[in-house]
Amino acid sequence: MDPAPQTHPILSYVLSRIPTLAKPKPAASEFDIEQPPAHTPSPRTPSTAGEFELVERMPGLRHPSVLRAMTRAVADVSAARSALQVLGPRSDHELVDSSRAIVAAAEAGDTRIPEGDVEACRAVVRLEETHDAYEALLQEAEARLEKVYRSAMEGTDLDDESAEGAKDEGPAAGAEGGDAAVQEEVVAVLKQAEEGKPVESVRLVDRQLRQLPEAFGRIQGLRVLDVSRNQLEVIPDAIGGLDHLEELRLAANSLISLPDTIGLLSNLKILNVSSNRLRALPDSISKCRSLVELDASYNGLTYLPTNIGYELVNLRKLWVHMNKLRSLPSSICEMMSLYLLDAHFNELCGLPSAFGKLSSLEILDLSSNFSDLKELPASFGDLLNLRELDLSNNQIHALPDTFGRLDKLEKLNLEQNPLAMPPMDIVDKGVDTVKEYMSKRWLDILLEEEQRRTAAETPQASSTPKAWLARSVSWVTDVSGSLVGYLGGNEKSEKDAYLDQQF
C-alpha cells in the first residue's frame, strides 16, 4: 500500500520529491536481492499545493540536512520493500512450522521421509529465513525514518552524519529529569519485597521507565504488574519466575519481542502487549493456559503461534486488530470459550474452514481487511451465538448460504463491500431483513437438494419388479382407503375385497 498524504504526510512529501522512488518496481530478473540498497539522487522542488502547505506547517522540512536524511531513509525503505516484492508472498506459518519439523527429523536420521520432500521443506524454510532477513532490514530502515520524522516535527537543524545520533540523544536527555524519582520508586518496591512484606500489585505506569530490573522476577506473591506507557525495549527472562502473576500489562512500550519464559506464567489471566513493535508472539505463550484475555493489537504481527488454539482453551477475549496478519491458524477454531474476536485492519485473506466451531463466539470484527478478505467459509453459519458482526471495508461478494442460521445476530455492518448476495437493497433494510432473506435462501437450497436426492433415488428404486409391486400396492391401498373415507362407508366393498385378495 502506497503512503497516503492524509496518513503519512511527511513520507508522501519526500516520495513526491524523489521521482526515482516513484518508478515501477524492477522485474524479478533485474533485481538483485544480494546487492545493498542504492541511495537516490538529491530531491527536487515540490510540485503541489499540498506539499507547500506541509512545508509551511513544518518549516524543518525546508532544511537540506533534514531532507537528505529523510531521502536516505526512504530509499532504504523502498529498497527493502522491493526485495520483499521480488521474494513474493510468505508461506503460511503452519506450513513453515511443519517444514521445519520435517527438516529436523531428517537431520536427526529419520530415513522414512523421501529426499525430495526434505529438499522441498528446506526450500520453504530458506525462503522464510530470507523474508525474515529483509523484514529486519525494513524494520531498521523504518525506525531510522521515524527518528528523522521527529527531527522534522521539531524543526531540528541536522547535518548529514549526526541526523540519527542527535535524535537518539534527544529523548534520553528529556527523560533524565524523572530518572531519579523513578529509580526511588522501583527501589522502594524491591526493598519492600526483600523485607518479606507482601507485594501483590506493582503499577509503574507512564514513568518513562527504560528498563525492568531482573529482581522483579523474584517478587513472590505478585499478582498484578502494570508497566504500561513507558520506554521498555526488553522484558527480562526473570519474568517467568512470577508464579502467582495473574495480570501483566505491557502496553505502549517499544518491545520488539517477548521472552520465551512468559510461557511459565501458568496462572496468568490477563496479558496486554498492545501498542508495541512486536513482529511475532513467542510459541511459549500457548502454555499460559489460564489466559482469559489477550490484547496484542497495534503491533506488526504477521502470524499467530501455530498451536495457540489447542492450548488457550480458556481464552474469552482476543484482540489482534491493527496488525499485519495474513491468516489465522486453524487451531484457533479450538478456542471453545472465545467470546470476542477483534481482527479488524489486518491483511486476512480468509478464515479457517472450521471457523464455525467457535460455538461461544458472540462478537466478531473482521472489518477493514480491504482487498484481501473476499469470502467466508461455509461453516460460518454454525456460529449460532453470534450477536455482533462487522464485515465492513472488505471485498466480500456473497455471504455464505448458511448465513441465515445466525438467529441471534443483532448488529451487522456490511458497508463498503461489493455484495451481490444478498442484494444491496436487502442490506439497506437492516439485519433482520438480511437474516430473513438468507434464511429463505437457505431453505430453498435445502428443498432443492432434497428434490435432487429424491429424483436420483427414484430410478434406482423402480429398477426391480418387487420394488415396483410394493409401491403399486401402497398406492392402491392409499387410494382405496381415501375413497372409502370419502364415501363414508364403514365396510369394504366387493371390489376392495377383491383387490385385497389379489395382493
Coordinates of C-alpha atoms in Angstrom, one line a residue:
M1 CA 0.0 0.0 0.0
D2 CA 1.5 3.3 -1.1
P3 CA 1.6 6.0 1.7
A4 CA -1.4 8.4 1.5
P5 CA -0.8 12.1 2.2
Q6 CA -3.5 12.2 4.8
T7 CA -2.0 9.4 6.9
H8 CA 1.8 9.7 6.1
P9 CA 2.2 13.3 5.0
I10 CA 6.0 13.6 5.5
L11 CA 6.7 10.3 3.8
S12 CA 4.4 11.2 0.9
Y13 CA 6.2 14.6 0.7
V14 CA 9.6 13.0 0.4
L15 CA 8.5 10.4 -2.1
S16 CA 7.0 13.1 -4.3
R17 CA 10.3 14.9 -4.4
I18 CA 12.2 11.8 -5.3
P19 CA 10.9 10.6 -8.7
T20 CA 13.3 7.7 -8.9
L21 CA 11.5 6.1 -5.9
A22 CA 8.1 6.5 -7.6
K23 CA 9.1 4.4 -10.6
P24 CA 7.6 1.0 -11.1
K25 CA 9.4 -1.8 -9.2
P26 CA 12.1 -3.7 -11.2
A27 CA 11.3 -7.1 -12.5
A28 CA 12.5 -10.1 -10.6
S29 CA 15.1 -10.8 -13.3
E30 CA 16.5 -7.2 -13.0
F31 CA 16.6 -7.0 -9.2
D32 CA 19.5 -8.5 -7.3
I33 CA 18.4 -9.0 -3.7
E34 CA 22.0 -9.7 -2.7
Q35 CA 23.1 -6.1 -3.5
P36 CA 22.9 -3.4 -0.9
P37 CA 20.3 -0.6 -1.3
A38 CA 21.4 2.2 -3.5
H39 CA 21.0 5.8 -2.4
T40 CA 18.9 8.1 -4.5
P41 CA 19.8 11.4 -6.0
S42 CA 19.1 14.7 -4.3
P43 CA 15.5 15.8 -4.1
R44 CA 13.8 18.4 -6.2
T45 CA 11.3 21.1 -5.6
P46 CA 7.8 20.3 -4.6
S47 CA 5.1 20.4 -7.2
T48 CA 1.7 20.5 -5.5
A49 CA 0.0 22.9 -3.2
G50 CA -0.4 20.2 -0.6
E51 CA 3.4 19.9 -0.3
F52 CA 3.8 23.6 0.1
E53 CA 1.2 23.6 2.9
L54 CA 3.1 20.8 4.6
V55 CA 6.3 22.8 4.5
E56 CA 4.5 25.8 5.9
R57 CA 3.3 23.7 8.8
M58 CA 6.7 22.1 9.4
P59 CA 9.5 24.5 8.5
G60 CA 12.1 22.0 9.4
L61 CA 11.4 20.2 6.2
R62 CA 13.0 23.0 4.3
H63 CA 16.4 22.4 5.7
P64 CA 18.6 20.4 3.3
S65 CA 20.1 18.2 6.0
V66 CA 16.7 17.0 7.2
L67 CA 15.5 16.3 3.7
R68 CA 18.7 14.5 2.8
A69 CA 18.5 12.3 5.9
M70 CA 14.9 11.5 5.1
T71 CA 15.8 10.8 1.5
R72 CA 18.3 8.2 2.5
A73 CA 15.8 6.6 5.0
V74 CA 13.0 6.5 2.4
A75 CA 15.4 5.0 -0.2
D76 CA 16.3 2.1 2.2
V77 CA 12.6 1.5 3.0
S78 CA 11.9 1.4 -0.7
A79 CA 14.8 -1.0 -1.5
A80 CA 13.7 -3.4 1.3
R81 CA 10.1 -3.3 0.1
S82 CA 11.3 -4.0 -3.5
A83 CA 13.3 -7.0 -2.3
L84 CA 10.3 -8.4 -0.4
Q85 CA 8.1 -7.9 -3.5
V86 CA 10.6 -9.9 -5.6
L87 CA 10.5 -12.7 -3.0
G88 CA 6.8 -12.9 -3.3
P89 CA 4.2 -13.8 -0.6
R90 CA 5.4 -15.6 2.5
S91 CA 4.4 -19.2 3.1
D92 CA 1.7 -20.0 5.5
H93 CA 3.1 -20.1 9.0
E94 CA 1.7 -23.6 9.7
L95 CA 3.4 -24.8 6.5
V96 CA 6.7 -23.3 7.7
D97 CA 6.4 -24.9 11.1
S98 CA 5.7 -28.4 9.6
S99 CA 8.6 -27.9 7.1
R100 CA 11.0 -27.2 9.9
A101 CA 9.8 -30.2 11.8
I102 CA 10.4 -32.5 8.7
V103 CA 13.8 -31.0 8.2
A104 CA 14.7 -31.5 11.8
A105 CA 13.5 -35.1 11.7
A106 CA 15.6 -35.8 8.5
E107 CA 18.7 -34.3 10.1
A108 CA 18.1 -36.4 13.1
G109 CA 18.4 -39.5 11.0
D110 CA 14.8 -40.3 10.0
T111 CA 15.1 -42.2 6.7
R112 CA 11.4 -42.6 6.1
I113 CA 11.0 -39.2 4.6
P114 CA 11.7 -39.0 0.8
E115 CA 14.6 -36.9 -0.1
G116 CA 12.5 -34.8 -2.5
D117 CA 10.1 -33.9 0.3
V118 CA 13.0 -32.9 2.6
E119 CA 14.5 -30.6 -0.1
A120 CA 11.1 -29.0 -0.7
C121 CA 10.8 -28.3 3.0
R122 CA 14.3 -26.9 3.1
A123 CA 13.4 -24.5 0.3
V124 CA 10.3 -23.4 2.3
V125 CA 12.5 -22.7 5.4
R126 CA 15.2 -20.9 3.4
L127 CA 12.5 -18.6 1.8
E128 CA 11.1 -17.9 5.2
E129 CA 14.6 -17.0 6.6
T130 CA 15.2 -14.7 3.6
H131 CA 11.9 -13.0 4.3
D132 CA 12.9 -12.6 8.0
A133 CA 16.2 -11.0 7.0
Y134 CA 14.6 -8.4 4.7
E135 CA 11.8 -7.8 7.1
A136 CA 14.5 -6.9 9.7
L137 CA 16.2 -4.6 7.2
L138 CA 12.8 -2.9 6.5
Q139 CA 12.1 -2.6 10.2
E140 CA 15.5 -0.9 10.8
A141 CA 15.0 1.5 7.9
E142 CA 11.5 2.4 9.1
A143 CA 13.0 3.0 12.6
R144 CA 15.5 5.4 11.1
L145 CA 12.8 7.2 9.1
E146 CA 10.8 7.6 12.3
K147 CA 13.7 9.3 14.0
V148 CA 14.1 11.7 11.1
Y149 CA 10.3 12.3 11.3
R150 CA 10.8 13.5 14.9
S151 CA 13.5 15.9 13.8
A152 CA 11.3 17.3 11.1
M153 CA 8.5 17.8 13.6
E154 CA 10.8 19.7 15.9
G155 CA 12.5 21.6 13.2
T156 CA 15.9 20.5 14.3
D157 CA 18.9 21.6 12.2
L158 CA 20.8 18.4 11.3
D159 CA 23.9 17.7 9.4
D160 CA 24.3 14.5 7.3
E161 CA 26.3 12.5 9.7
S162 CA 24.6 13.3 13.0
A163 CA 21.0 13.2 12.0
E164 CA 20.3 9.9 13.8
G165 CA 22.7 10.4 16.6
A166 CA 21.2 13.7 17.6
K167 CA 17.7 12.1 17.8
D168 CA 19.0 9.2 19.9
E169 CA 20.2 11.7 22.5
G170 CA 17.1 13.9 22.4
P171 CA 14.6 11.6 24.2
A172 CA 17.2 10.4 26.7
A173 CA 18.1 14.0 27.7
G174 CA 14.5 14.8 28.2
A175 CA 13.8 11.8 30.4
E176 CA 16.7 12.3 32.8
G177 CA 14.9 14.7 35.0
G178 CA 12.4 12.0 36.0
D179 CA 15.0 9.2 36.3
A180 CA 15.8 9.8 40.0
A181 CA 12.2 9.7 41.1
V182 CA 11.5 6.6 39.0
Q183 CA 14.6 4.8 40.5
E184 CA 13.5 5.6 44.0
E185 CA 10.0 4.2 43.3
V186 CA 11.5 1.0 41.8
V187 CA 14.0 0.6 44.7
A188 CA 11.2 1.1 47.2
V189 CA 9.1 -1.7 45.6
L190 CA 12.1 -4.2 45.6
K191 CA 13.1 -3.3 49.2
Q192 CA 9.6 -4.0 50.4
A193 CA 9.7 -7.4 48.7
E194 CA 13.1 -8.2 50.1
E195 CA 11.9 -7.4 53.6
G196 CA 9.2 -10.0 53.3
K197 CA 6.3 -7.6 53.1
P198 CA 3.5 -8.7 50.8
V199 CA 3.6 -7.1 47.4
E200 CA 0.6 -8.1 45.3
S201 CA 0.4 -5.2 42.9
V202 CA 3.0 -3.1 41.2
R203 CA 1.8 -0.2 38.9
L204 CA 4.5 1.9 37.3
V205 CA 2.5 3.5 34.5
D206 CA 3.8 6.4 32.4
R207 CA 7.1 6.7 34.3
Q208 CA 9.5 6.8 31.3
L209 CA 10.9 3.6 32.6
R210 CA 13.6 2.2 30.2
Q211 CA 14.5 -1.0 32.0
L212 CA 12.7 -3.5 34.2
P213 CA 15.1 -5.0 36.7
E214 CA 15.6 -8.7 36.8
A215 CA 14.8 -8.6 40.5
F216 CA 11.1 -8.1 39.7
G217 CA 11.0 -11.8 38.8
R218 CA 11.7 -12.6 42.4
I219 CA 8.8 -10.8 43.9
Q220 CA 6.9 -13.8 45.3
G221 CA 3.2 -13.3 45.6
L222 CA 3.0 -10.6 42.9
R223 CA -0.4 -10.8 41.2
V224 CA -0.5 -7.6 39.1
L225 CA 2.3 -6.0 37.2
D226 CA 1.4 -2.9 35.1
V227 CA 4.3 -1.1 33.4
S228 CA 2.3 0.4 30.5
R229 CA 3.2 3.6 28.7
N230 CA 7.0 3.5 29.3
Q231 CA 10.1 3.1 27.1
L232 CA 10.8 -0.5 27.7
E233 CA 12.5 -2.3 24.9
V234 CA 13.1 -5.6 26.6
I235 CA 11.3 -7.7 29.3
P236 CA 13.8 -9.8 31.3
D237 CA 13.6 -13.6 31.2
A238 CA 13.2 -13.5 35.0
I239 CA 9.6 -12.5 34.5
G240 CA 8.9 -16.3 34.2
G241 CA 9.6 -16.6 37.9
L242 CA 6.4 -14.8 38.9
D243 CA 4.4 -18.0 39.6
H244 CA 1.3 -16.2 41.0
L245 CA 1.1 -13.4 38.4
E246 CA -2.5 -13.1 37.1
E247 CA -2.3 -9.7 35.3
L248 CA 0.5 -8.4 33.1
R249 CA 0.2 -5.1 31.3
L250 CA 3.0 -4.1 28.9
A251 CA 1.1 -1.8 26.6
A252 CA 2.5 1.2 24.8
N253 CA 6.2 0.5 25.1
S254 CA 8.9 -0.3 22.5
L255 CA 9.0 -4.0 22.8
I256 CA 10.2 -5.9 19.8
S257 CA 9.8 -9.3 21.3
L258 CA 8.6 -11.1 24.4
P259 CA 10.8 -13.6 26.4
D260 CA 10.1 -17.3 25.9
T261 CA 9.8 -17.6 29.7
I262 CA 6.4 -15.9 29.5
G263 CA 5.1 -19.4 29.0
L264 CA 5.9 -20.3 32.6
L265 CA 3.2 -17.9 33.9
S266 CA 0.7 -20.7 34.3
N267 CA -1.7 -18.5 36.4
L268 CA -1.7 -15.5 34.0
K269 CA -5.3 -14.5 33.2
I270 CA -4.8 -11.1 31.5
L271 CA -2.0 -10.1 29.1
N272 CA -1.9 -6.8 27.4
V273 CA 1.0 -6.2 25.0
S274 CA -0.8 -3.8 22.6
S275 CA 0.9 -0.8 21.0
N276 CA 4.4 -2.2 20.8
R277 CA 6.6 -3.2 17.9
L278 CA 6.1 -7.0 18.1
R279 CA 6.5 -8.9 14.9
A280 CA 5.5 -12.3 16.5
L281 CA 4.3 -13.8 19.8
P282 CA 6.5 -16.5 21.3
D283 CA 5.2 -20.0 20.8
S284 CA 5.5 -20.5 24.5
I285 CA 2.6 -18.1 25.0
S286 CA 0.4 -21.1 24.3
K287 CA 1.4 -22.6 27.6
C288 CA -0.3 -19.8 29.5
R289 CA -3.4 -22.0 29.8
S290 CA -5.2 -19.8 32.3
L291 CA -5.3 -16.8 29.9
V292 CA -8.8 -15.3 29.7
E293 CA -7.9 -12.0 27.9
L294 CA -5.1 -11.4 25.4
D295 CA -4.6 -8.0 23.7
A296 CA -1.9 -7.9 21.1
S297 CA -3.4 -5.1 19.0
Y298 CA -1.4 -2.3 17.4
N299 CA 1.7 -4.3 16.6
G300 CA 3.3 -5.7 13.5
L301 CA 2.3 -9.3 13.9
T302 CA 2.3 -11.3 10.7
Y303 CA 1.1 -14.6 12.2
L304 CA -0.1 -16.1 15.5
P305 CA 1.6 -19.2 17.0
T306 CA 0.5 -22.4 15.3
N307 CA -0.8 -24.2 18.4
I308 CA -2.3 -21.2 20.2
G309 CA -5.8 -22.5 19.9
Y310 CA -5.0 -26.0 21.2
E311 CA -3.6 -24.7 24.4
L312 CA -5.6 -21.5 25.3
V313 CA -8.9 -23.2 25.8
N314 CA -10.0 -20.8 28.4
L315 CA -9.4 -17.6 26.4
R316 CA -12.5 -15.4 26.3
K317 CA -11.3 -12.3 24.5
L318 CA -8.7 -11.9 21.8
W319 CA -7.7 -8.5 20.3
V320 CA -5.3 -8.7 17.3
H321 CA -6.5 -5.7 15.3
M322 CA -4.1 -3.3 13.7
N323 CA -1.5 -5.9 12.7
K324 CA -0.4 -7.5 9.5
L325 CA -2.0 -10.9 9.9
R326 CA -2.4 -12.7 6.6
S327 CA -4.2 -15.7 8.2
L328 CA -5.4 -17.2 11.4
P329 CA -4.1 -20.6 12.5
S330 CA -6.5 -23.5 12.1
S331 CA -6.0 -24.2 15.8
I332 CA -7.9 -21.0 16.7
C333 CA -11.1 -23.0 15.9
E334 CA -10.5 -25.0 19.1
M335 CA -11.0 -22.0 21.3
M336 CA -14.4 -23.1 22.6
S337 CA -14.6 -20.4 25.2
L338 CA -13.8 -17.5 22.9
Y339 CA -16.5 -14.8 23.3
L340 CA -14.9 -11.9 21.4
L341 CA -12.5 -11.8 18.5
D342 CA -11.4 -8.5 17.0
A343 CA -9.2 -8.9 13.9
H344 CA -10.0 -5.7 12.0
F345 CA -7.4 -3.8 10.0
N346 CA -5.2 -6.7 9.1
E347 CA -4.4 -8.5 5.8
L348 CA -6.6 -11.5 6.3
C349 CA -7.2 -13.5 3.1
G350 CA -9.8 -15.7 4.7
L351 CA -10.8 -17.7 7.7
P352 CA -10.1 -21.4 8.6
S353 CA -12.6 -23.8 7.2
A354 CA -13.7 -25.0 10.6
F355 CA -14.3 -21.4 11.9
G356 CA -17.9 -22.3 12.8
K357 CA -16.7 -24.5 15.7
L358 CA -16.3 -21.3 17.8
S359 CA -19.7 -22.0 19.4
S360 CA -19.3 -19.4 22.2
L361 CA -18.4 -16.5 19.9
E362 CA -20.7 -13.5 20.3
I363 CA -18.7 -10.5 19.0
L364 CA -16.7 -10.7 15.8
D365 CA -15.0 -7.8 14.0
L366 CA -13.3 -8.6 10.6
S367 CA -13.7 -5.1 9.1
S368 CA -11.0 -3.3 7.1
N369 CA -9.1 -6.2 5.7
F370 CA -9.8 -4.4 2.5
S371 CA -8.8 -6.2 -0.8
D372 CA -7.7 -9.3 1.0
L373 CA -10.9 -10.7 2.6
K374 CA -13.2 -11.9 -0.2
E375 CA -15.2 -14.8 1.2
L376 CA -16.3 -16.5 4.4
P377 CA -16.2 -20.3 5.0
A378 CA -19.4 -22.4 4.7
S379 CA -19.2 -23.2 8.4
F380 CA -19.8 -19.6 9.3
G381 CA -23.4 -20.3 9.8
D382 CA -22.6 -22.6 12.7
L383 CA -21.8 -19.5 14.9
L384 CA -25.2 -19.8 16.4
N385 CA -24.5 -17.5 19.4
L386 CA -23.1 -14.6 17.3
R387 CA -24.7 -11.3 18.2
E388 CA -22.5 -8.6 16.7
L389 CA -20.7 -8.9 13.3
D390 CA -18.7 -6.2 11.4
L391 CA -17.6 -7.1 7.9
S392 CA -17.3 -3.6 6.5
N393 CA -14.5 -2.4 4.2
N394 CA -13.7 -5.8 2.6
Q395 CA -14.2 -7.4 -0.8
I396 CA -16.9 -9.9 0.1
H397 CA -19.2 -10.6 -2.9
A398 CA -21.5 -13.0 -1.3
L399 CA -22.4 -14.1 2.2
P400 CA -22.3 -17.9 2.7
D401 CA -25.6 -19.7 2.1
T402 CA -25.6 -20.8 5.8
F403 CA -25.7 -17.2 7.0
G404 CA -29.4 -17.4 7.5
R405 CA -28.8 -19.7 10.5
L406 CA -27.4 -16.8 12.6
D407 CA -30.7 -16.4 14.5
K408 CA -29.2 -14.4 17.4
L409 CA -27.5 -11.8 15.2
E410 CA -28.5 -8.3 16.4
K411 CA -25.8 -5.9 14.9
L412 CA -24.5 -6.3 11.3
N413 CA -22.2 -4.0 9.3
L414 CA -21.7 -4.8 5.7
E415 CA -20.7 -1.4 4.4
Q416 CA -18.1 -1.0 1.7
N417 CA -18.4 -4.5 0.2
P418 CA -19.2 -5.3 -3.5
L419 CA -22.1 -7.5 -2.3
A420 CA -24.3 -9.3 -4.8
M421 CA -25.8 -11.8 -2.4
P422 CA -27.8 -10.5 -0.7
P423 CA -28.6 -7.6 -2.9
M424 CA -27.8 -4.1 -1.6
D425 CA -31.5 -3.2 -1.4
I426 CA -31.9 -6.0 1.1
V427 CA -28.8 -5.0 3.0
D428 CA -30.0 -1.4 3.3
K429 CA -33.1 -2.6 5.2
G430 CA -31.2 -3.9 8.1
V431 CA -30.0 -7.0 9.9
D432 CA -33.5 -8.6 10.3
T433 CA -34.2 -8.3 6.6
V434 CA -30.8 -9.8 5.7
K435 CA -31.4 -12.7 8.1
E436 CA -34.9 -13.3 6.7
Y437 CA -33.6 -13.2 3.1
M438 CA -30.7 -15.5 3.7
S439 CA -32.9 -17.9 5.8
K440 CA -35.4 -18.2 2.9
R441 CA -32.5 -18.8 0.5
W442 CA -31.1 -21.5 2.8
L443 CA -34.5 -23.2 2.9
D444 CA -34.8 -23.1 -0.8
I445 CA -31.3 -24.7 -1.2
L446 CA -32.3 -27.5 1.2
L447 CA -35.5 -28.1 -0.6
E448 CA -33.7 -28.2 -4.0
E449 CA -31.2 -30.6 -2.6
E450 CA -33.9 -32.9 -1.3
Q451 CA -35.7 -32.8 -4.6
R452 CA -32.4 -33.8 -6.4
R453 CA -31.8 -36.6 -3.9
T454 CA -35.3 -37.9 -4.4
A455 CA -35.0 -37.7 -8.2
A456 CA -31.7 -39.6 -8.0
E457 CA -33.2 -42.3 -5.8
T458 CA -36.4 -42.8 -7.8
P459 CA -35.0 -44.6 -10.9
Q460 CA -32.9 -46.9 -8.7
A461 CA -36.0 -47.8 -6.6
S462 CA -38.1 -48.7 -9.6
S463 CA -35.4 -50.9 -11.2
T464 CA -36.8 -54.1 -9.7
P465 CA -40.2 -55.7 -10.1
K466 CA -40.5 -56.3 -6.4
A467 CA -40.0 -52.6 -5.7
W468 CA -42.5 -51.6 -8.4
L469 CA -45.1 -54.0 -6.9
A470 CA -44.6 -52.7 -3.4
R471 CA -45.1 -49.1 -4.5
S472 CA -48.2 -50.1 -6.5
V473 CA -49.8 -51.9 -3.6
S474 CA -49.1 -48.9 -1.4
W475 CA -50.6 -46.6 -3.9
V476 CA -53.7 -48.8 -4.4
T477 CA -54.2 -49.2 -0.7
D478 CA -54.0 -45.4 -0.2
V479 CA -56.4 -44.7 -2.9
S480 CA -58.9 -47.3 -1.8
G481 CA -58.7 -46.0 1.8
S482 CA -59.3 -42.5 0.6
L483 CA -62.3 -43.5 -1.4
V484 CA -63.9 -45.4 1.5
G485 CA -63.4 -42.4 3.7
Y486 CA -64.8 -40.1 1.1
L487 CA -67.9 -42.2 0.5
G488 CA -68.5 -42.6 4.3
G489 CA -68.6 -46.4 4.1
N490 CA -67.6 -48.4 7.1
E491 CA -67.2 -51.7 5.3
K492 CA -65.1 -52.7 2.4
S493 CA -66.9 -53.0 -1.0
E494 CA -66.7 -56.2 -3.1
K495 CA -64.0 -54.5 -5.2
D496 CA -62.0 -53.8 -2.2
A497 CA -62.1 -57.3 -1.0
Y498 CA -61.2 -58.5 -4.5
L499 CA -58.2 -56.2 -4.6
D500 CA -57.1 -57.4 -1.1
Q501 CA -57.2 -61.0 -2.4
Q502 CA -55.2 -60.2 -5.4
F503 CA -52.5 -58.5 -3.4

